[in-house]
Amino acid sequence: MHTKLQVMKFGGTSVGDAACIRRSAQIVANASREYSVVVVVSAMSGVTNRLIDAAHQAKRGDREAGKTLGDALRKQHFEALAALVPDEHARLRVECRIEELLAEGTRLYEGTALLRELTLRTLDAISSLGERLCAPVFAAALSAMGVAGVAIEATELIVTDSFHGGADPQAEPTRQRSQQRIGPLLQHGQIPVVTGFIGATSDGLLTTLGRGGSDYSATILGAALDAAEIIIWTDVEGVLTADPRLVAEARTIPEISYREAAELAYFGARVLHPKTLRPVMPAGIPVWIRNSFAPDKPGTKITQQGRSIGGGVKALTAIRDVALISIGGPGIVGVPDVVGRTFSTTAQLRAEVLLISQSSSQNDICFIVAKAHSQTTLDALRREFAQDLAHQVVDHITMDPNIAIVAVVGENMRGTPGVAGRTFHCLGNEGVNIIAIAQGSSETNISFVVSDQSVKAALLATHREFDLGVSRQFGTMQGTFTVPGGFDKTSPEILDAFEGKSDLEKS
Ligand code: ASP
Ligand code: MG
């Protein structure tokens, strides 16, 4: 057993087929010469989506969907296994386990089709199967390479509340169970391969941590096991300065702070599940984002401090598929509860509000929600304010779906005067019209709303203004160093990561 522990998470595309699993297992085998390693795996890419789709078909009474998918999953996992594990006995053991899991799946699908009912609890049980199928295959691939992999289900380790579909972990019991179960394995030089995405309530009911949750699993376990570092192996080379489809000069950021990374995750650069960094913040455990397809590249390191750069701006991100709702009129000045009623309406609908802006004259409140929620939000507000509209206290409630949010993110913007000035000046020069602006008091981002057609121009102008694309100097304790070169701009994986669909559509 080595003194330092690395927790390594491999996302769906990094375990997408036998060749990917072999590449990832090789990364683990190499690291295990220097570190104790705990592996966390996602489902093979696409599997979770297929499991969930079939569950909805079963709910509509389709009795075949589950069976058809079960057959496809058997084939997919057996094929990977055959390519990775030459030893027949070892293979047979995993095949038996796969059959057990598929049988469990069949029962769940049959029950769903029979009752035509799909509870969140059942959906969790169904959607967990991808990770549970993948872990034994990955563990066997490691063993075939001469490093002893042991598949472990995270239901034994991660204790959560009972909020199915997005459960929250409980740190203390998780710590106890993880150390008890994982400690002895590490002592024997074994490599636990843990299912990402899932946990269990204290009385043993399986839960999931929410879509894309295996990043979160990795940091939960990293914190519980006092890991030295956590590496999220994915299919992009880390966190980029901007969406490379829109900004050709975008490049990988070498180091970024927890807050900046969380801010970017929230604002649509979906490299990480938004909750991922929470568990590691108190202990300050660094998290790396690296590319399992290019393991020689350094990736992005996420730390407490980040690394300060000149102007304080680290990255830009844009959220599209959103709509701006505004509510206002001169009459609302006198109505003290307009803000309260507006946001209790969105809260009732569980519509996440991405940005809020209110002018001090209170003539107008505007906010942004995902397009998926925009029409229901608009309708609900018109109902809520029906009386006020009738009496012209509120004179309009409108929606503009052709907008986007652009966020300029960087922790060191705080206390750096002029970032906002430079941002809006350069946008002015490009003729980009700004519809609304918000800057939180945390000052880690300035977000503004522009028309959807001007997103690209806005990103290009700000990227250039803050020199994000050129090789530049980063201050360090010892002196300075220069950021290494960019990345392969044509890589489809990198592009995918910025489509906002990345993880989920590939999962
Ligand atoms: N397989 C799960 C999902 O697709 C978890 C993950 O991949 O992070 O959401
Ligand atoms: Mg993911």
Tab-separated table of N, CA, C and O and ligand atoms in Angstrom, residues 9-13 42 211-216 232-234 270-273 502-504 507, ligand 2:
chain	number	residue	atom	x	y	z
A	9	LYS	N	-11.753	8.965	-11.615
A	9	LYS	CA	-13.075	8.688	-12.172
A	9	LYS	C	-12.987	8.643	-13.690
A	9	LYS	O	-12.371	9.514	-14.315
A	10	PHE	N	-13.586	7.627	-14.280
A	10	PHE	CA	-13.618	7.529	-15.738
A	10	PHE	C	-15.053	7.701	-16.213
A	10	PHE	O	-15.942	6.940	-15.825
A	11	GLY	N	-15.266	8.688	-17.042
A	11	GLY	CA	-16.600	8.982	-17.554
A	11	GLY	C	-17.002	7.990	-18.647
A	11	GLY	O	-16.201	7.162	-19.083
A	12	GLY	N	-18.254	8.119	-19.076
A	12	GLY	CA	-18.829	7.177	-20.033
A	12	GLY	C	-18.004	6.946	-21.294
A	12	GLY	O	-17.823	5.808	-21.724
A	13	THR	N	-17.476	8.024	-21.867
A	13	THR	CA	-16.721	7.826	-23.104
A	13	THR	C	-15.362	7.176	-22.825
A	13	THR	O	-14.819	6.508	-23.690
A	42	SER	N	-18.259	5.434	-14.586
A	42	SER	CA	-19.604	5.699	-15.108
A	42	SER	C	-20.069	4.464	-15.877
A	42	SER	O	-19.291	3.534	-16.089
A	211	ARG	N	-28.227	13.048	-12.655
A	211	ARG	CA	-27.549	12.751	-13.911
A	211	ARG	C	-26.158	13.369	-13.920
A	211	ARG	O	-25.954	14.479	-13.436
A	212	GLY	N	-25.225	12.645	-14.484
A	212	GLY	CA	-23.841	13.119	-14.517
A	212	GLY	C	-23.169	13.017	-13.159
A	212	GLY	O	-22.094	13.565	-12.935
A	213	GLY	N	-23.792	12.280	-12.233
A	213	GLY	CA	-23.356	12.312	-10.837
A	213	GLY	C	-22.089	11.547	-10.507
A	213	GLY	O	-21.629	11.599	-9.369
A	214	SER	N	-21.487	10.850	-11.461
A	214	SER	CA	-20.300	10.091	-11.025
A	214	SER	C	-19.090	10.972	-10.749
A	214	SER	O	-18.194	10.565	-10.008
A	215	ASP	N	-19.050	12.172	-11.308
A	215	ASP	CA	-18.003	13.117	-10.882
A	215	ASP	C	-18.142	13.359	-9.372
A	215	ASP	O	-17.163	13.387	-8.631
A	216	TYR	N	-19.382	13.543	-8.995
A	216	TYR	CA	-19.705	13.817	-7.597
A	216	TYR	C	-19.306	12.621	-6.728
A	216	TYR	O	-18.700	12.772	-5.671
A	232	ILE	N	-10.495	13.458	-12.632
A	232	ILE	CA	-11.687	13.165	-13.437
A	232	ILE	C	-11.180	12.947	-14.857
A	232	ILE	O	-10.797	13.912	-15.533
A	233	TRP	N	-11.166	11.720	-15.298
A	233	TRP	CA	-10.726	11.426	-16.667
A	233	TRP	C	-11.929	11.513	-17.585
A	233	TRP	O	-12.931	10.824	-17.367
A	234	THR	N	-11.825	12.385	-18.579
A	234	THR	CA	-12.977	12.570	-19.444
A	234	THR	C	-12.496	12.574	-20.881
A	234	THR	O	-11.459	11.976	-21.179
A	270	ARG	N	-20.246	22.364	-19.319
A	270	ARG	CA	-20.568	21.183	-18.525
A	270	ARG	C	-19.458	20.152	-18.469
A	270	ARG	O	-19.663	18.998	-18.814
A	271	VAL	N	-18.302	20.565	-18.024
A	271	VAL	CA	-17.250	19.574	-17.850
A	271	VAL	C	-17.470	18.825	-16.547
A	271	VAL	O	-17.094	17.676	-16.401
A	272	LEU	N	-18.085	19.461	-15.604
A	272	LEU	CA	-18.261	18.886	-14.269
A	272	LEU	C	-19.714	18.952	-13.834
A	272	LEU	O	-20.410	19.906	-14.123
A	273	HIS	N	-20.141	17.954	-13.080
A	273	HIS	CA	-21.414	18.048	-12.391
A	273	HIS	C	-21.307	19.215	-11.392
A	273	HIS	O	-20.322	19.326	-10.672
A	502	SER	N	-23.239	17.428	-23.583
A	502	SER	CA	-22.146	16.498	-23.432
A	502	SER	C	-22.486	15.261	-22.626
A	502	SER	O	-22.896	14.242	-23.146
A	503	ASP	N	-22.346	15.402	-21.285
A	503	ASP	CA	-22.386	14.218	-20.466
A	503	ASP	C	-23.660	13.427	-20.622
A	503	ASP	O	-23.652	12.242	-20.818
A	504	LEU	N	-24.773	14.146	-20.524
A	504	LEU	CA	-26.012	13.416	-20.468
A	504	LEU	C	-26.318	12.715	-21.765
A	504	LEU	O	-26.772	11.597	-21.768
A	507	SER	N	-24.117	9.706	-21.971
A	507	SER	CA	-24.034	8.815	-20.812
A	507	SER	C	-24.819	7.530	-21.009
A	507	SER	O	-25.907	7.552	-21.483
B	2	MG	MG	-20.081	12.842	-16.523
